[in-house]
Structure formats: structure tokens, C-alpha cells
Tab-separated table of C-alpha atoms in Angstrom:
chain	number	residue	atom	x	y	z
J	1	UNK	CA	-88.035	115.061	-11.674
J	2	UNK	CA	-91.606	115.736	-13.154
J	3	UNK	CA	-92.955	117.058	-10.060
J	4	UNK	CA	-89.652	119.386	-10.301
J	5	UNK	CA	-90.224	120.672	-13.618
J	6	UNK	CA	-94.123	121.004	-12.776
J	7	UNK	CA	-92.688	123.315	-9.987
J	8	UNK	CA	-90.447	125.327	-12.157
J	9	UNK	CA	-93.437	125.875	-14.428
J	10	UNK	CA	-95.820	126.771	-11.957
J	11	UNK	CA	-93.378	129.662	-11.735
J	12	UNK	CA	-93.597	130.667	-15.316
J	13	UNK	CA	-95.772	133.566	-16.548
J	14	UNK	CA	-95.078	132.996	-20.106
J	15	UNK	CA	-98.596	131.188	-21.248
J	16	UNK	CA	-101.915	130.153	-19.105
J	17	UNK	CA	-102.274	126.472	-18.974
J	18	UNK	CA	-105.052	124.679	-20.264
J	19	UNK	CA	-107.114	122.103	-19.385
J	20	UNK	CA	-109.481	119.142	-20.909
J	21	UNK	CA	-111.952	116.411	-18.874
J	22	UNK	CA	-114.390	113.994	-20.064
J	23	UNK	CA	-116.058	111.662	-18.800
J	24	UNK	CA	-117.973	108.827	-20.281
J	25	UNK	CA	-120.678	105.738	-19.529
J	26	UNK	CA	-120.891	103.019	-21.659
J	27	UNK	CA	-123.223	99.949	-21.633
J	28	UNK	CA	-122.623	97.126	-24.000
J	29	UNK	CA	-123.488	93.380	-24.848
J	30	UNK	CA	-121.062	90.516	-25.744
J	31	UNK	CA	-122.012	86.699	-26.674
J	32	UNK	CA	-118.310	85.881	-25.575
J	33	UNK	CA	-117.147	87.757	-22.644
J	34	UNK	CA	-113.977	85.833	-22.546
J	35	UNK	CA	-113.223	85.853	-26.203
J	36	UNK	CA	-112.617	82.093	-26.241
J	37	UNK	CA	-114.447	78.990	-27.378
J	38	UNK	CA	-117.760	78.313	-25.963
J	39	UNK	CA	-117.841	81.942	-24.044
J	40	UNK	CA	-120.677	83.145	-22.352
J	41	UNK	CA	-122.897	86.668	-22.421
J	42	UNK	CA	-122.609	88.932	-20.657
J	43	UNK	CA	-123.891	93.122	-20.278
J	44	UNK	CA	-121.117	95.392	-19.499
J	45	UNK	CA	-120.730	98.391	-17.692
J	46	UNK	CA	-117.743	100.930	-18.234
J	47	UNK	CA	-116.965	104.068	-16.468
J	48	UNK	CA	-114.383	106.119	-18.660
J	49	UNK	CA	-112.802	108.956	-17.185
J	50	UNK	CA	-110.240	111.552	-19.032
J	51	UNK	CA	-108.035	114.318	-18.487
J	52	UNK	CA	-105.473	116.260	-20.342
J	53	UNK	CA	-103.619	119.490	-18.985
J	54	UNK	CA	-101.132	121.299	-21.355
J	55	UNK	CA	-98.758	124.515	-20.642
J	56	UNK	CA	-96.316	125.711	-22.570
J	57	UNK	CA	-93.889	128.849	-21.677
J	58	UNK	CA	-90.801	130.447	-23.287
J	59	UNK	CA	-88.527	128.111	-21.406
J	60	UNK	CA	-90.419	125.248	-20.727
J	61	UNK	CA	-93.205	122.276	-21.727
J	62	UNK	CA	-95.384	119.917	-19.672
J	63	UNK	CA	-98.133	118.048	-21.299
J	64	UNK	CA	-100.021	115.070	-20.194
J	65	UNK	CA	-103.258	112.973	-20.781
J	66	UNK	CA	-105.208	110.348	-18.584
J	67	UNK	CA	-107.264	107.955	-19.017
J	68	UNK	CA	-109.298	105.337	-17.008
J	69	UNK	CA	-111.478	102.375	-18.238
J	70	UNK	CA	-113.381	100.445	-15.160
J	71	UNK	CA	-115.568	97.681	-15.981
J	72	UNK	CA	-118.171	96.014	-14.464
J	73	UNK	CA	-119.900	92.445	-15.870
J	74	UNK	CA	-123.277	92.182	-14.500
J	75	UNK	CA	-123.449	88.186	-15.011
J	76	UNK	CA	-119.293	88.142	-13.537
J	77	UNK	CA	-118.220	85.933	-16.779
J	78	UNK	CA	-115.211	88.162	-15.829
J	79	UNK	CA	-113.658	89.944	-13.048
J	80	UNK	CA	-113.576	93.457	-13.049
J	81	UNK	CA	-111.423	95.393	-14.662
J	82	UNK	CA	-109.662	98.628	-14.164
J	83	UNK	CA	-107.238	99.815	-16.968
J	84	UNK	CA	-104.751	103.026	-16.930
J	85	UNK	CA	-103.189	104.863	-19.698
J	86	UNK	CA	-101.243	107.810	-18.294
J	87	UNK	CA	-99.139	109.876	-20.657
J	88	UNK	CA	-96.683	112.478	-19.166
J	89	UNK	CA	-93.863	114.910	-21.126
J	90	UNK	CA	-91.733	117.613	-19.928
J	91	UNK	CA	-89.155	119.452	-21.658
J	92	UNK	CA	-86.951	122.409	-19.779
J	93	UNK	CA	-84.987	124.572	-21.199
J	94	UNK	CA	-82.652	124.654	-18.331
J	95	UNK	CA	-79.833	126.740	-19.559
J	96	UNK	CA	-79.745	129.916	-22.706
J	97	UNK	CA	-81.120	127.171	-25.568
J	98	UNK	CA	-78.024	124.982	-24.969
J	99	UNK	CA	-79.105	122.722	-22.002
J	100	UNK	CA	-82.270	121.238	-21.963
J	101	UNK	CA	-83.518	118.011	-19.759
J	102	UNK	CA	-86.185	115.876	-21.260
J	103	UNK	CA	-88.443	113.375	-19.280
J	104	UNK	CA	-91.422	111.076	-20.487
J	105	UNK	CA	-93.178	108.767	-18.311
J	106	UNK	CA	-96.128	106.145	-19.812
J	107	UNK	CA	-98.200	103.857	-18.022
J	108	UNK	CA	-100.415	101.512	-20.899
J	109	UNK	CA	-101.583	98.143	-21.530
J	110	UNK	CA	-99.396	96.383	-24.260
J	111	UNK	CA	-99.781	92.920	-25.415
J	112	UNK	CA	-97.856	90.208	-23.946
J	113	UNK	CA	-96.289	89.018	-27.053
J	114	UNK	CA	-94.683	91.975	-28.941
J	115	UNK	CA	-94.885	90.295	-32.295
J	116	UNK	CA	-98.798	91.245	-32.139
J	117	UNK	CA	-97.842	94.785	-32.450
J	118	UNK	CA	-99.880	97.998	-30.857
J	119	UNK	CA	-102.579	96.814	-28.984
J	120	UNK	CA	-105.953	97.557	-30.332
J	121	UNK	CA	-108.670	98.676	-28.926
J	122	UNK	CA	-110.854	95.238	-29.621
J	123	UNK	CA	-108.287	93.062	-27.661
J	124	UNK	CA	-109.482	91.224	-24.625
J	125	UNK	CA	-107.466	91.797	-21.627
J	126	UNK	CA	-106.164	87.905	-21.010
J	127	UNK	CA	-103.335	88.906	-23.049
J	128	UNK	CA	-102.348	92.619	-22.322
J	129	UNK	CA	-100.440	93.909	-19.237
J	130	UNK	CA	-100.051	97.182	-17.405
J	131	UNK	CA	-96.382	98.426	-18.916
J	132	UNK	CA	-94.526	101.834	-17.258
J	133	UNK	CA	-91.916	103.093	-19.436
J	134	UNK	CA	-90.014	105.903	-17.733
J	135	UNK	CA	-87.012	107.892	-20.209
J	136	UNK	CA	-84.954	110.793	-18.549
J	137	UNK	CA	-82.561	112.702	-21.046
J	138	UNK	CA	-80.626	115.676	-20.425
J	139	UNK	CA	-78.866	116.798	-23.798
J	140	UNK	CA	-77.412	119.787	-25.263
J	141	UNK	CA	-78.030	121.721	-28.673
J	142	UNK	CA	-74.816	123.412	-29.914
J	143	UNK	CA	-74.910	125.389	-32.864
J	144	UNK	CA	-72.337	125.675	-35.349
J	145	UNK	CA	-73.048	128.436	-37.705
J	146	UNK	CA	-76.563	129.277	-38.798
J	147	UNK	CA	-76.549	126.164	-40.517
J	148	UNK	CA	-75.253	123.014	-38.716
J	149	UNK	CA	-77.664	121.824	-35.353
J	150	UNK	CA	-76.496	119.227	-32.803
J	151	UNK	CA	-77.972	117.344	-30.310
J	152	UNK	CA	-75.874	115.634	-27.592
J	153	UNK	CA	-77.078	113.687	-24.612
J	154	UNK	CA	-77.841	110.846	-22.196
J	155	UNK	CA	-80.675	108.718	-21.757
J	156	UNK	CA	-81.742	106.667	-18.937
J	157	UNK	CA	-85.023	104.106	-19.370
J	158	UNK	CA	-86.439	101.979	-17.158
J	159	UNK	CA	-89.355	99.518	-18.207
J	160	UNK	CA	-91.203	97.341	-15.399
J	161	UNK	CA	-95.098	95.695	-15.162
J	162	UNK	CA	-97.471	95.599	-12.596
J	163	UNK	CA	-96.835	92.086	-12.504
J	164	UNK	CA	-93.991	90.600	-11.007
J	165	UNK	CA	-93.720	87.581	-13.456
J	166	UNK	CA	-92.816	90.173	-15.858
J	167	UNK	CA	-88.812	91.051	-15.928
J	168	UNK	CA	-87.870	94.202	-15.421
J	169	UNK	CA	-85.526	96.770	-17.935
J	170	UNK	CA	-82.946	99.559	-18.167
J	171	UNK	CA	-80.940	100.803	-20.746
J	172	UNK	CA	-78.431	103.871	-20.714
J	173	UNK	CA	-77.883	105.420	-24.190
J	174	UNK	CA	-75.370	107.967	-25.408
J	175	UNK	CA	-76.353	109.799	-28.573
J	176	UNK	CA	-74.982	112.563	-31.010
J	177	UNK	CA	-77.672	113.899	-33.905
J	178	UNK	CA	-76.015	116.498	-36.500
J	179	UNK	CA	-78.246	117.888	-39.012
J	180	UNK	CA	-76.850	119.920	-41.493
J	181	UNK	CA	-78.978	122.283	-43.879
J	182	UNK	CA	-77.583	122.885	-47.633
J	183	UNK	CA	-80.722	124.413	-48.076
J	184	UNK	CA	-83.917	125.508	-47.164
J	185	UNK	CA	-85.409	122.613	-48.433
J	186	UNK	CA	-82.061	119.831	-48.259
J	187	UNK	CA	-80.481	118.859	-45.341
J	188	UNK	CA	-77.656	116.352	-44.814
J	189	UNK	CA	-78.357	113.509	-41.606
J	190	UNK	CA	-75.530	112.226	-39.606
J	191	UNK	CA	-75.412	110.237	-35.362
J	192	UNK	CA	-74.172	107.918	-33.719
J	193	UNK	CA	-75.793	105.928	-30.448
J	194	UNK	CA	-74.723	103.589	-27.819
J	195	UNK	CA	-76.535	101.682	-25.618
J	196	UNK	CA	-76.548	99.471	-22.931
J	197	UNK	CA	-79.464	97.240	-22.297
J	198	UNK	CA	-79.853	95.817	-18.438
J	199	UNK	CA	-82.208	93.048	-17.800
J	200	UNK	CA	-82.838	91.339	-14.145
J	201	UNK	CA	-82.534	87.727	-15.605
J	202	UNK	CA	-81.541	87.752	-19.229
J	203	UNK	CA	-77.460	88.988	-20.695
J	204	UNK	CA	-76.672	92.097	-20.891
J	205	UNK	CA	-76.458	93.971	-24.457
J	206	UNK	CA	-74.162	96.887	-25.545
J	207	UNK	CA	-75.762	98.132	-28.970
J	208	UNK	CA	-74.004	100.324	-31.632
J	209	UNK	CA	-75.328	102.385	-34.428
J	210	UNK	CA	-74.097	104.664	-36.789
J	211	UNK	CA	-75.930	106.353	-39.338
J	212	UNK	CA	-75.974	108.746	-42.682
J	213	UNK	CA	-79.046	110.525	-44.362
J	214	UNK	CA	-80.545	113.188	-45.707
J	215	UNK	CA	-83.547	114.879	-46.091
J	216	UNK	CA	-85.450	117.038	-48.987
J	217	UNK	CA	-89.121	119.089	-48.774
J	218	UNK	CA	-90.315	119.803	-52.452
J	219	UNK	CA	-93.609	120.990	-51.778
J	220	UNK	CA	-96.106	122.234	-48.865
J	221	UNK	CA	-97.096	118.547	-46.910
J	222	UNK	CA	-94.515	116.271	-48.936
J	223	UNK	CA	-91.212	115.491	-47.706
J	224	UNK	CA	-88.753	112.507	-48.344
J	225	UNK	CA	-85.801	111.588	-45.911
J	226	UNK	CA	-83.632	108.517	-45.428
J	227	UNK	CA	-81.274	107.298	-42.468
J	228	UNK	CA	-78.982	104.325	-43.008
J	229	UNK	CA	-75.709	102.966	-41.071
J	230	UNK	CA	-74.173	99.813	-39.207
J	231	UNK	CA	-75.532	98.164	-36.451
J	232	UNK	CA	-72.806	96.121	-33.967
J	233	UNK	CA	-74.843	94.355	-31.171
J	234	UNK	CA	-72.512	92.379	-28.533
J	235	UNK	CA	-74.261	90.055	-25.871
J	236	UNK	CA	-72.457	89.849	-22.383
J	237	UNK	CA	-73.636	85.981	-21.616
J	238	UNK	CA	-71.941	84.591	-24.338
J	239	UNK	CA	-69.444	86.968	-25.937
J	240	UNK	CA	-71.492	86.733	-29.151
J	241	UNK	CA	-71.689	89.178	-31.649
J	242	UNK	CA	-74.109	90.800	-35.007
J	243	UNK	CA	-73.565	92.913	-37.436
J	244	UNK	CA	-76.716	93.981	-39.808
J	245	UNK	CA	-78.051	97.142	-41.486
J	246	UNK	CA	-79.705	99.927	-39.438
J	247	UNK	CA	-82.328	102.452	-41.439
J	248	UNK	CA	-84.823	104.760	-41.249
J	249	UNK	CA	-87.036	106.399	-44.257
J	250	UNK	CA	-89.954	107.807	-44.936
J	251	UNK	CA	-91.943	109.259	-47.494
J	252	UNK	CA	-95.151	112.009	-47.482
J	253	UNK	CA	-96.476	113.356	-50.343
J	254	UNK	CA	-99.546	115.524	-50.575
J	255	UNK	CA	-101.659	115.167	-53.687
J	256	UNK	CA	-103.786	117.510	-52.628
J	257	UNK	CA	-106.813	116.110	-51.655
J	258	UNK	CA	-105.080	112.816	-51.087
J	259	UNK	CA	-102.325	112.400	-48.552
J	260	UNK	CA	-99.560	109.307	-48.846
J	261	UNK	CA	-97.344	108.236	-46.261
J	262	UNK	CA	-94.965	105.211	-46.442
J	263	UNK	CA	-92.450	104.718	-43.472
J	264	UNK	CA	-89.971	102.019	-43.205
J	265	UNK	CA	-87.287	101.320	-40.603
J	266	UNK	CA	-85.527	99.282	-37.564
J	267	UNK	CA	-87.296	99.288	-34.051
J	268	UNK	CA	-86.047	97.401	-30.867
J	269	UNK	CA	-89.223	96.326	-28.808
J	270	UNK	CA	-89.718	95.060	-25.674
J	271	UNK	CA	-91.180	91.838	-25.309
J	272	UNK	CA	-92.937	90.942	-22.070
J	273	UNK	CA	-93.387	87.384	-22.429
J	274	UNK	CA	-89.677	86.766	-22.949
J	275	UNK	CA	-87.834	89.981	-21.609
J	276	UNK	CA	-86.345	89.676	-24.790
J	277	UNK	CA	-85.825	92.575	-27.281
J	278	UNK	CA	-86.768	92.346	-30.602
J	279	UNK	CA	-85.757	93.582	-34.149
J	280	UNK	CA	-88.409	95.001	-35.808
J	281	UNK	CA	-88.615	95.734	-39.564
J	282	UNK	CA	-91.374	97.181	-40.755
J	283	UNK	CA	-93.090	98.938	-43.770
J	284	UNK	CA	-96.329	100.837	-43.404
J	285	UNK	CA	-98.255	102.384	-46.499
J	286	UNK	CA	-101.184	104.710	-45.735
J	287	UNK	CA	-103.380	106.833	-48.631
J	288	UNK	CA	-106.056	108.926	-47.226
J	289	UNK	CA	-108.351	110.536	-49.139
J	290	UNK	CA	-110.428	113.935	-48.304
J	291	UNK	CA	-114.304	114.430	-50.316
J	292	UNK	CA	-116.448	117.073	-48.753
J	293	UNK	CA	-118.002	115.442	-45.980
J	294	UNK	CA	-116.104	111.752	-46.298
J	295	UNK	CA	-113.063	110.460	-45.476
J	296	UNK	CA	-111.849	107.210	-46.793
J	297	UNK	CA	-108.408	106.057	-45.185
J	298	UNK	CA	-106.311	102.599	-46.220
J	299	UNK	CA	-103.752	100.684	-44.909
J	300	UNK	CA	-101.070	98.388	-44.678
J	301	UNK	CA	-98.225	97.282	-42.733
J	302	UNK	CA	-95.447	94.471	-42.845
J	303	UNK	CA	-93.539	93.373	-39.985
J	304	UNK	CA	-90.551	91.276	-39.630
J	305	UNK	CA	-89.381	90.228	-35.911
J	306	UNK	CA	-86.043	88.672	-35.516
J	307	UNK	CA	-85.256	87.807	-31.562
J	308	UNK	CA	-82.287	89.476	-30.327
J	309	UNK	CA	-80.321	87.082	-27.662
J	310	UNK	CA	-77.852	84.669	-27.415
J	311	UNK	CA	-75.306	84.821	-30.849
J	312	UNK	CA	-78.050	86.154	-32.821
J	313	UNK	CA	-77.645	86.547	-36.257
J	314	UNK	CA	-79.451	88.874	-38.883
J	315	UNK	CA	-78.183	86.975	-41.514
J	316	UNK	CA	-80.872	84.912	-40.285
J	317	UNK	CA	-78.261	81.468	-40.774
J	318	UNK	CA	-79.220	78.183	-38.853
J	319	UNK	CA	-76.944	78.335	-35.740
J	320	UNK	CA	-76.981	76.907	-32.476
J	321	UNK	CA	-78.088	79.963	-31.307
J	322	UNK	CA	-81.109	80.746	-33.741
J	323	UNK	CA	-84.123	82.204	-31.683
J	324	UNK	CA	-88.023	82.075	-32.524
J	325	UNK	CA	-88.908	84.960	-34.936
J	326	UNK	CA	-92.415	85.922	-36.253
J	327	UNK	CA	-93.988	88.139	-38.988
J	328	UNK	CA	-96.861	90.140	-39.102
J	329	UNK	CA	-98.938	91.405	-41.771
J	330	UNK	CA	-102.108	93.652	-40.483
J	331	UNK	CA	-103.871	95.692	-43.043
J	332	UNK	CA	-107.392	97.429	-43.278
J	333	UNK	CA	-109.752	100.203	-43.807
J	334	UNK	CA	-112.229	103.383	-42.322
J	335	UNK	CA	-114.801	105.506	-43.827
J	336	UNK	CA	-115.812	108.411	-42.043
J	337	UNK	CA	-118.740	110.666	-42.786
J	338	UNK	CA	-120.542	112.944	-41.829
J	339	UNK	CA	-124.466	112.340	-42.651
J	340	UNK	CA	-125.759	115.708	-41.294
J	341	UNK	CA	-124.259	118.308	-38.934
J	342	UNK	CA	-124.548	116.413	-35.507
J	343	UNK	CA	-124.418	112.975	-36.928
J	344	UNK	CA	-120.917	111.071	-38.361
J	345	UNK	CA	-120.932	107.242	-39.125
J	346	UNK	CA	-117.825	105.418	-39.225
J	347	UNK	CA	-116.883	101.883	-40.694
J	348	UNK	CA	-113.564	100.007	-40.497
J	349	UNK	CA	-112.215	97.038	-41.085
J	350	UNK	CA	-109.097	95.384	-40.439
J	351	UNK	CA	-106.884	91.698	-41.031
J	352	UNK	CA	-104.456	90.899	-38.820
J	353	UNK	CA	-101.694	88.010	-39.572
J	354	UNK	CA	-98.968	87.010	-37.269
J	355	UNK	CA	-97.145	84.286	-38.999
J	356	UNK	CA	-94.764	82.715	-36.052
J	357	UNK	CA	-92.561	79.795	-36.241
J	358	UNK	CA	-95.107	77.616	-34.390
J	359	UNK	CA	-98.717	78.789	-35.904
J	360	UNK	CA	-100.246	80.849	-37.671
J	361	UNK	CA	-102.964	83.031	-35.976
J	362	UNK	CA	-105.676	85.132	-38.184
J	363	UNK	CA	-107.828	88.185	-36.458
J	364	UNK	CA	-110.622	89.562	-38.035
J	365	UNK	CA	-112.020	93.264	-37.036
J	366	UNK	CA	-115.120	95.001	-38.226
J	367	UNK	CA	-117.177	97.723	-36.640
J	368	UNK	CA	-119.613	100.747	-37.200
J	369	UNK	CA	-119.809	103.522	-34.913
J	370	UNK	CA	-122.194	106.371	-35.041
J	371	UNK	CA	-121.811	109.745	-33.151
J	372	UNK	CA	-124.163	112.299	-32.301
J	373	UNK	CA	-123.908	115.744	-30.703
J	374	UNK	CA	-126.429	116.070	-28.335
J	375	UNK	CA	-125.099	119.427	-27.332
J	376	UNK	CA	-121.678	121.619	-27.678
J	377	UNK	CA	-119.926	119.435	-24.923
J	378	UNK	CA	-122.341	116.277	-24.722
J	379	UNK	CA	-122.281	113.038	-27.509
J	380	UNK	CA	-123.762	109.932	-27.643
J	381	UNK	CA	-122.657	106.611	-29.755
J	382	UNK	CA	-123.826	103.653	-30.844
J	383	UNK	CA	-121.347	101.132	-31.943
J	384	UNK	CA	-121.141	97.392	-33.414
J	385	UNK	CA	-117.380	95.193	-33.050
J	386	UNK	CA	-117.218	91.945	-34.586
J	387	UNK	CA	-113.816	89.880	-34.065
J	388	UNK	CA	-112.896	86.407	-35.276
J	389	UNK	CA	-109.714	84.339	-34.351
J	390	UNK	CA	-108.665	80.984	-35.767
J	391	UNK	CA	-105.350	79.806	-35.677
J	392	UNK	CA	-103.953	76.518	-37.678
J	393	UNK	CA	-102.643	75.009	-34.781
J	394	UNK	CA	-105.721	74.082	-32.116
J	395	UNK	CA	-109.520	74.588	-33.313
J	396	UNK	CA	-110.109	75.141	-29.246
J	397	UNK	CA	-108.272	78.269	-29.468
J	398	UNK	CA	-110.996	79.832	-32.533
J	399	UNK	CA	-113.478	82.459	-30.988
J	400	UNK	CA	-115.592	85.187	-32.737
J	401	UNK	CA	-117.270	87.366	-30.628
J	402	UNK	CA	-120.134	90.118	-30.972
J	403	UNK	CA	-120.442	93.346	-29.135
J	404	UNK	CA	-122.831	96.269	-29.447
J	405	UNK	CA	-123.192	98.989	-27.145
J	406	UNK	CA	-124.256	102.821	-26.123
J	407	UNK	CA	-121.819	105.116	-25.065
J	408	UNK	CA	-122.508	108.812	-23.527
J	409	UNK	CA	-119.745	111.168	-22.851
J	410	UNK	CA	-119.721	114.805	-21.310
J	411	UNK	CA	-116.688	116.924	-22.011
J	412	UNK	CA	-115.667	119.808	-19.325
């Protein structure tokens, strides 16, 4: 299907596509090239290639990005490693504005446990795996009047690892999104979805969600908007049954030279450990702040994971069929700035808390990067990470590790 719409662009005349590469060497030194207990040192070598391609027509979207990590440890503490994160979108208007077809494909590492979150760009790779997520979605847009948009489709995903340990996932969803605009600034928030989740081991899931909002733009940059509904979840291995509350908000406001942004919501992830889904709640809180040649950004964000499986219940009552749940609580810092007209330093900081039934497990991240233009399409860094993990349940499982490296990369 991408290779299809890549075709049907290639046909276009509308826009010229264009085109970004880089490519980047990187040398580095860790006193724990495991990141466990008692590791060893090691120098590291990383090749980093990168490339994006974007065109865009009157009918018609494709977008992508690539990139490659290979690494090489000169004293073999660790085998090497070679890392993918493709990113591929295509949207085609395949029929007068009222039929389009929509297709995403991404190939990343994700953690193993899903209750750690994103993955971060300091964590090891003992615990990540390759993860392609593939979503095709044709849908149509009917308009009725000038004020009242609808979007109403189909979408297929399919989720599978390059390991085979890992189960594999597909879920077909039906959806129907009405917005409805009272005015230019206020606009009322209606849908419904079903879904049916397909695993190779694990029950089958048919998921239900309905949902009312609205949303209201009182100034240039700051917008409010809130989505909230039912949520009836049925599992096919037992005949079980939840009910809970479905919602999604959010809240921008531009100061002016300080921007705040709190979002709050239900997610379903995909857990790879388990094959499990979970129900994520969350709240994130960010407050960035512009000076002339600084910027100074916070954070902080509060999860809540709740197992989804057999009789699950939200109301989170001891049953017979209560699963493991965590929480999460990861919070943290950067300064950027710019120190002359070539040269920018950066410093961040972050904590990261996952608070599981089991343990508790504390990450520490620091670092300091500096970046210098050598030329209009040449840089060079220098960069410090520090990371410390200690958990409350087994001493042997604390580790900090060092790292400090050199990094050159040439963009084409």
C-alpha cells in the first residue's frame, strides 16, 4: 500500500519533493558498558546514519524519516549493536475531499515493560526491543453544512517484534468523529469507536467508547478542549466485563514569552513483556520559558497503569481477577543556550519513578551537551550522561554509569 501511494505520487506535479541526510560518528567512553553492577569499560564506536524525504501535492502526502545507530565496543563488554527507527506516513486523497486512505508504518525500539514509558535515549539496550507498528485506515469526511465535519472510517493495526518470544497484535477499529463549530473560536466534540483487539495467545477484547467535548481558542497559541464518555471493555476468555470513564483534555496557554501545556487523558499501550494492554492515565505539565538567547524548559508527568485482562476492573476492587498495575512518576529539566553564534550548551536533568506492585525502581539522568558549527552543514559535540538505578528490592540490581563522548555529524 505505501509503495502504491509512493507510485501515485511520483505521478503528481503539484510540489517538488524534498530531501534531508546526515550522517554522524561518534566515539564515547563508559565505566559500565552493561549498565549493571560491577560493569566493565569500555570505548565505543557509533556510526549514525539519517534520512528524511517529504512531498506534499494537492491530493496527496508521503513523509518519512530514518534512522540507524550501529555500534561497535572495542574491548566487546557487549555485542554489537545495530538499532532502526523508521518512520513512514501517507495520506491520499483518493476521491473529491470525501475519500481519503491513511497508512503509517513505525519500526522503533520500545522498552520491554510498558509501565517505563517512552524509551529514552540513555537506556541500555538489555531491556528495549525492535517494535513494527503498521495502521491502515481508509475513512471518509462528509460535510454537513459549512459548519458540521465528520470523519468516518476503518482501521486495521498490526503490532509484531523482531523477536519471536514477543506475541504478536491486531486490532480492527470502527470510528465516527463529528466536530461541530458554534464559532470561530467554540466548537462542540462528539465519536464513538469500536474495537477489536486480536492477540496470538492471550483473549480476545471488543472495546467501546463513546465520547462528548468541546473545544474553545481565546487567544493566538492558547487553546482549551475536553473529551469525556463511557468506556465498555468485554474479554472473550472469560465473558468478563468493565465499565470506567474515558477522557481526553488539554490545556495551552501562551503567556507570551512563556508557553504552558498540561494534557491529561486515557491511552491503551502495548506491553511486550506480557502481550497485555494497558490503561494508561496520565497527566503531563510542561512551562517553557523563552529569554534572548536561553531557554529554560520544566516538566512533569504522572502515570497510572491498570492491566487490562481477565475480569478487570477499574474500580480497582480486590477480585479474583485483579492484575499487577504500576505507577510512574518521571519529572525533570533543560537549559539551552546559546553562548556565542556557533556554540549552544545544554543541561538536563531528569527523575524517573516507577512504583510497581513488586518494587520500587529509581533512575537518575543528568547530562551536558555542547554543539558547535564547524561549518553551514558540519557540527561537532561534546557530551557528558550520568545515570543511576537503585531499586528497593535487590542491591545487585543498583548501577550508575558514566559516559562522555565526541560526536561529528555532516548534514547533506
Amino acid at each position: 500500500m505505501i509503495l502504491c501511494m509512493a507510485a501515485c505520487l511520483a505521478t503528481q506535479a503539484w510540489a517538488d519533493p524534498s530531501w534531508k541526510a546526515s550522517l554522524a560518528v561518534s566515539e564515547e567512553y563508559t565505566d559500565n558498558a552493561e549498565e549493571e553492577r560491577g560493569g566493565h569499560t569500555d570505548f565505543v564506536t557509533s556510526l549514525i546514519p539519517s534520512l528524511g524525504y517529504r512531498y506534499e501535492g494537492g491530493r496527496a502526502l508521503l513523509e518519512s524519516s530514518y534512522k540507524g545507530v550501529w555500534k561497535h565496543y572495542a574491548r566487546g563488554t557487549e555485542d554489537q549493536e545495530f538499532d532502526h527507527d523508521l518512520n513512514v506516513h501517507g495520506l491520499l486523497d483518493a476521491w473529491r475531499s470525501f475519500l481519503f486512505l491513511d497508512v503509517k508504518d513505525t519500526y522503533s525500539l520500545v522498552n520491554e515493560d510498558a509501565t517505563r514509558g517512552e524509551r529514552l535515549e540513555e537506556d541500555s539496550g538489555d531491556d528495549l526491543v525492535q517494535r513494527n507498528r503498521f495502521t491502515f485506515s481508509p475513512f471518509i469526511a462528509p460535510r454537513f453544512g459549512d459548519r458540521t465535519e465528520t470523519k468516518l472510517g476503518y482501521r486495521y493495526t498490526n503490532i509484531w517484534y523482531d523477536d519471536d518470544e514477543y506475541e504478536k497484535k491486531s486490532t480492527h477499529t470502527g470510528f465516527v468523529d463529528v466536530v461541530h463549530e458554534l464559532t470561530p473560536t467554540t466548537s462542540l466534540l462528539s465519536g464513538y469507536s469500536s474495537t477489536w483487539e486480536m492477540s496470538d495467545e492471550d483473549g480476545d477484547l471488543n472495546r467501546h467508547i463513546a465520547y462528548v467535548g468541546a473545544s474553545y481558542e481565546y487567544g493566538e497559541g492558547s487553546r482549551v478542549y475536553a473529551k469525556v464518555g463511557p468506556q465498555y471493555t468485554r474479554y472473550s476468555d472469560n465473558e468478563e466485563s468493565s465499565t470506567s470513564l474515558f477522557w481526553d483534555a488539554g490545556w495551552t496557554h501562551d503567556f507570551g514569552s512563556v508557553l504552558l501545556d498540561v494534557t491529561t487523558g486515557v491511552t491503551f499501550e502495548d506491553d511486550p513483556e506480557t502481550g497485555q494492554t494497558y490503561d494508561r492515565q496520565y497527566l503531563t505539565t510542561r512551562l517553557t520559558k523563552e529569554f534572548q538567547r536561553t531557554v529554560v524548559s520544566a516538566f512533569v508527568t504522572l502515570e497510572d497503569y491498570e492491566e487490562q485482562g481477565d475480569g478487570y476492573s477499574k474500580s480497582r476492587r480486590k477480585t479474583e481477577y485483579s492484575i499487577d498495575s504500576g505507577r510512574r512518576t518521571y519529572a525533570g529539566f533543560s537549559v539551552r543556550h546559546e553562548l556565542t553564534s556557533r556554540l549552544t550548551g545544554t543541561v538536563n536533568a531528569a527523575y524517573d519513578l516507577n512504583d510497581e506492585s513488586s518494587e520500587d525502581v529509581k533512575r537518575w539522568h543528568a547530562g551536558i551537551v555542547f554543539k558547535y558549527a564547524l561549518a553551514e552543514d558540519l557540527d561537532a559535540e561534546l557530551w557528558y550522561r550520568y545515570k543511576d538505578v537503585s531499586g528497593d528490592e535487590d542491591e545487585e540490581d543498583n548501577y550508575t554509569a558514566n559516559r562522555i563522548g565526541m560526536l561529528v555529524r555532516k548534514t547533506f
